[in-house]
mmCIF file of C-alpha atoms in Angstrom:
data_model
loop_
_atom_site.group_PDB
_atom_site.id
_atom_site.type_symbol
_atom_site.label_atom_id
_atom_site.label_comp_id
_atom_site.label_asym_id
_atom_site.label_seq_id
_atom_site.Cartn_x
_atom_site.Cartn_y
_atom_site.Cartn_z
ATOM 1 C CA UNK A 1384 -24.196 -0.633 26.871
ATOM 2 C CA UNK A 1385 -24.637 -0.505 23.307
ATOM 3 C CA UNK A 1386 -26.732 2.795 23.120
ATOM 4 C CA UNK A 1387 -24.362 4.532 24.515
ATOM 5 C CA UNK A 1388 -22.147 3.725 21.969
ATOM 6 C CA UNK A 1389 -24.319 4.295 19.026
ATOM 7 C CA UNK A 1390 -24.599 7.844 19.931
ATOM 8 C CA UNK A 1391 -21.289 8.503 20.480
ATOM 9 C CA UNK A 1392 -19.200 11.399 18.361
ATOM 10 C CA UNK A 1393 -16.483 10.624 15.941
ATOM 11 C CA UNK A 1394 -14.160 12.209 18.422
ATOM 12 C CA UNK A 1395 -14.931 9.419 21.115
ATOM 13 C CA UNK A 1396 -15.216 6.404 18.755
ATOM 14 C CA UNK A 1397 -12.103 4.268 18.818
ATOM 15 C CA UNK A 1398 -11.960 4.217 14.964
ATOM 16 C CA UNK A 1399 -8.275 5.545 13.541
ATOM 17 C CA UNK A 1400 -9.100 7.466 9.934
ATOM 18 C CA UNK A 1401 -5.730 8.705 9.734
ATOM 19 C CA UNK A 1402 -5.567 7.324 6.136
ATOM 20 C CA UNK A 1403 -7.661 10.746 5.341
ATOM 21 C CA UNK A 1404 -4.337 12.603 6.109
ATOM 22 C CA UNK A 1405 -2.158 10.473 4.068
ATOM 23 C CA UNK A 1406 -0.127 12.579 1.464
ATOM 24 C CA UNK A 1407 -0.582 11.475 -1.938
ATOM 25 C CA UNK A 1408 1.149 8.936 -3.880
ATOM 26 C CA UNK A 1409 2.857 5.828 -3.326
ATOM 27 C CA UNK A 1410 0.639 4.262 -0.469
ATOM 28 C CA UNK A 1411 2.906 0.806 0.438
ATOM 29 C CA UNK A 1412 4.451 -1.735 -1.016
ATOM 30 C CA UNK A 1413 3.000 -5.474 -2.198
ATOM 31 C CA UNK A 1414 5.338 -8.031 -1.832
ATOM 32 C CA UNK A 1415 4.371 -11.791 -3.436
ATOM 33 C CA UNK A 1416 6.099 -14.221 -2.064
ATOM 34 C CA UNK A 1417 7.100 -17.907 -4.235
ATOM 35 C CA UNK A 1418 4.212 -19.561 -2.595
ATOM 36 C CA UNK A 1419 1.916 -16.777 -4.282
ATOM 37 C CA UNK A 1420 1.069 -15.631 -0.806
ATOM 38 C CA UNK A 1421 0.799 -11.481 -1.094
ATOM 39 C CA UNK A 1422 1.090 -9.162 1.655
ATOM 40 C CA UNK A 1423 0.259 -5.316 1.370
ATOM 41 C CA UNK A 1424 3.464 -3.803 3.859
ATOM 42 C CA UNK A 1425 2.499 0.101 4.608
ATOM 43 C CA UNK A 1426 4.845 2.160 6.939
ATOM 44 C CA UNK A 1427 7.926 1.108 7.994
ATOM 45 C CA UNK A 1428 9.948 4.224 7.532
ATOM 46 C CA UNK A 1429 10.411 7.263 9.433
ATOM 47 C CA UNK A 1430 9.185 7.054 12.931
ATOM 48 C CA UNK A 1431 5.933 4.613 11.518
ATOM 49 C CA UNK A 1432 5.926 0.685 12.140
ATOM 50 C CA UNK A 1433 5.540 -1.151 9.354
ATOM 51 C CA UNK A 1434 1.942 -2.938 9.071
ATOM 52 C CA UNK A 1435 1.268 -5.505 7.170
ATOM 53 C CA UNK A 1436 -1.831 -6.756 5.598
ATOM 54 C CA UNK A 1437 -3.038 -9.616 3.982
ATOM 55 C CA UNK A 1438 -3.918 -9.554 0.280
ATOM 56 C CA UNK A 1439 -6.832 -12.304 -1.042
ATOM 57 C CA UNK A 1440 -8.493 -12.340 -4.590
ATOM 58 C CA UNK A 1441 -12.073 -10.474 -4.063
ATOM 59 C CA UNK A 1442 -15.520 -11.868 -5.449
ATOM 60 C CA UNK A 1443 -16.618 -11.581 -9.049
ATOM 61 C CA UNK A 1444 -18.865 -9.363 -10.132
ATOM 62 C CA UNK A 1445 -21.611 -9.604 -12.144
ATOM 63 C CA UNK A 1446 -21.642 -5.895 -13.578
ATOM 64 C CA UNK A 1447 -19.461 -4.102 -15.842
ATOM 65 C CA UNK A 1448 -16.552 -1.611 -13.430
ATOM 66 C CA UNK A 1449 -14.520 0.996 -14.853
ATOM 67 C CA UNK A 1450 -11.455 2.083 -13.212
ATOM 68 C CA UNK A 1451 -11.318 5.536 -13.482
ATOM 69 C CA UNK A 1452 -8.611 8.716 -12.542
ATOM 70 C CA UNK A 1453 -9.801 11.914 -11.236
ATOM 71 C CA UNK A 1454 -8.592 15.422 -11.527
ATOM 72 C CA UNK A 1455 -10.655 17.711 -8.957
ATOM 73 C CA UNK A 1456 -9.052 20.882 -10.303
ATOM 74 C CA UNK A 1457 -9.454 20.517 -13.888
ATOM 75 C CA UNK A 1458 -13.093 18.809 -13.407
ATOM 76 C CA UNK A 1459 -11.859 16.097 -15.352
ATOM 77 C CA UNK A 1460 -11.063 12.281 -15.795
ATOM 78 C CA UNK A 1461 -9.202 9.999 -17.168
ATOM 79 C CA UNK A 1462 -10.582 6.272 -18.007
ATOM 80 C CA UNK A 1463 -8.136 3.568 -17.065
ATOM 81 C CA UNK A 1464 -10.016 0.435 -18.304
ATOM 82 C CA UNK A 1465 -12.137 -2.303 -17.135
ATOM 83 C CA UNK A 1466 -11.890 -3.402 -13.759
ATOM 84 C CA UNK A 1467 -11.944 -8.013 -13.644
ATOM 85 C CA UNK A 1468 -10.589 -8.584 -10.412
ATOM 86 C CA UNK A 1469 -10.903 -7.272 -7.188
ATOM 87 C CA UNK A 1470 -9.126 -8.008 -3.942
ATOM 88 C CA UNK A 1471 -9.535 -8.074 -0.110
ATOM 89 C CA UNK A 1472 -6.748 -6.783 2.238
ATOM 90 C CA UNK A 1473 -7.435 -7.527 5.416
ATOM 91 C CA UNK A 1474 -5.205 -6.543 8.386
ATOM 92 C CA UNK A 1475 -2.723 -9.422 9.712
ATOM 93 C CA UNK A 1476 -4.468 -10.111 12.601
ATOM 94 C CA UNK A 1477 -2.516 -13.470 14.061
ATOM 95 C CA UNK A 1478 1.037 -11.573 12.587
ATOM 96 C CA UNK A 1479 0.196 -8.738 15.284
ATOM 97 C CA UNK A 1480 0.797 -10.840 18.232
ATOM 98 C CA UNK A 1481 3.904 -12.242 17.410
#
C-alpha cells in the first residue's frame, strides 16, 4: 500500500543517486544530430552502458538567473553570466526497449 511506502528509508527506496558519487568533470557527451534533434549520451566506457537521454528546450522564465561557479575551499565564486535558456533532459524511455 502506499503508506508503507511513504515511510520507507532511503536504503529501501528503489531510487539510484549514484550521480552523488560521480567524480568531477566531464559528465557526458551532447550529440545534435542534422535534424536538430539532441541527445545527452552518459557512460559508455569502461564497464558502464551508455545511456542516453533526451535533450528539449526548457520554459522561459520570467526572473533574472545567474549562472554561477563555486569554489568550496576558497569560499568563493565566480559569475559566469546570465542564464536565457534552460533545458529538459529526460531519460529515453521508448530507446530503452529496443
Amino acid at each position: 500500500d502506499d503508506t508503507a511506502m511513504m515511510g520507507a528509508s532511503s536504503s529501501n527506496a528503489a531510487f539510484d543517486d549514484t550521480l552523488k558519487n560521480a567524480a568531477p568533470g566531464r559528465y557526458g557527451k551532447i550529440l545534435v544530430h542534422k535534424s536538430g534533434k539532441t541527445v545527452l549520451v552518459v557512460g559508455g566506457t569502461d564497464e558502464s552502458e551508455e545511456i542516453r537521454m533526451d535533450v528539449a528546450e526548457g520554459l522561459s522564465c520570467g526572473f533574472a538567473q545567474q549562472a554561477i561557479a563555486i569554489n568550496a575551499e576558497e569560499a568563493t565564486f565566480i559569475p559566469l553570466g546570465e542564464v536565457r535558456k534552460s533545458v529538459v533532459v529526460t531519460p529515453n524511455v521508448a530507446g530503452a526497449f529496443e
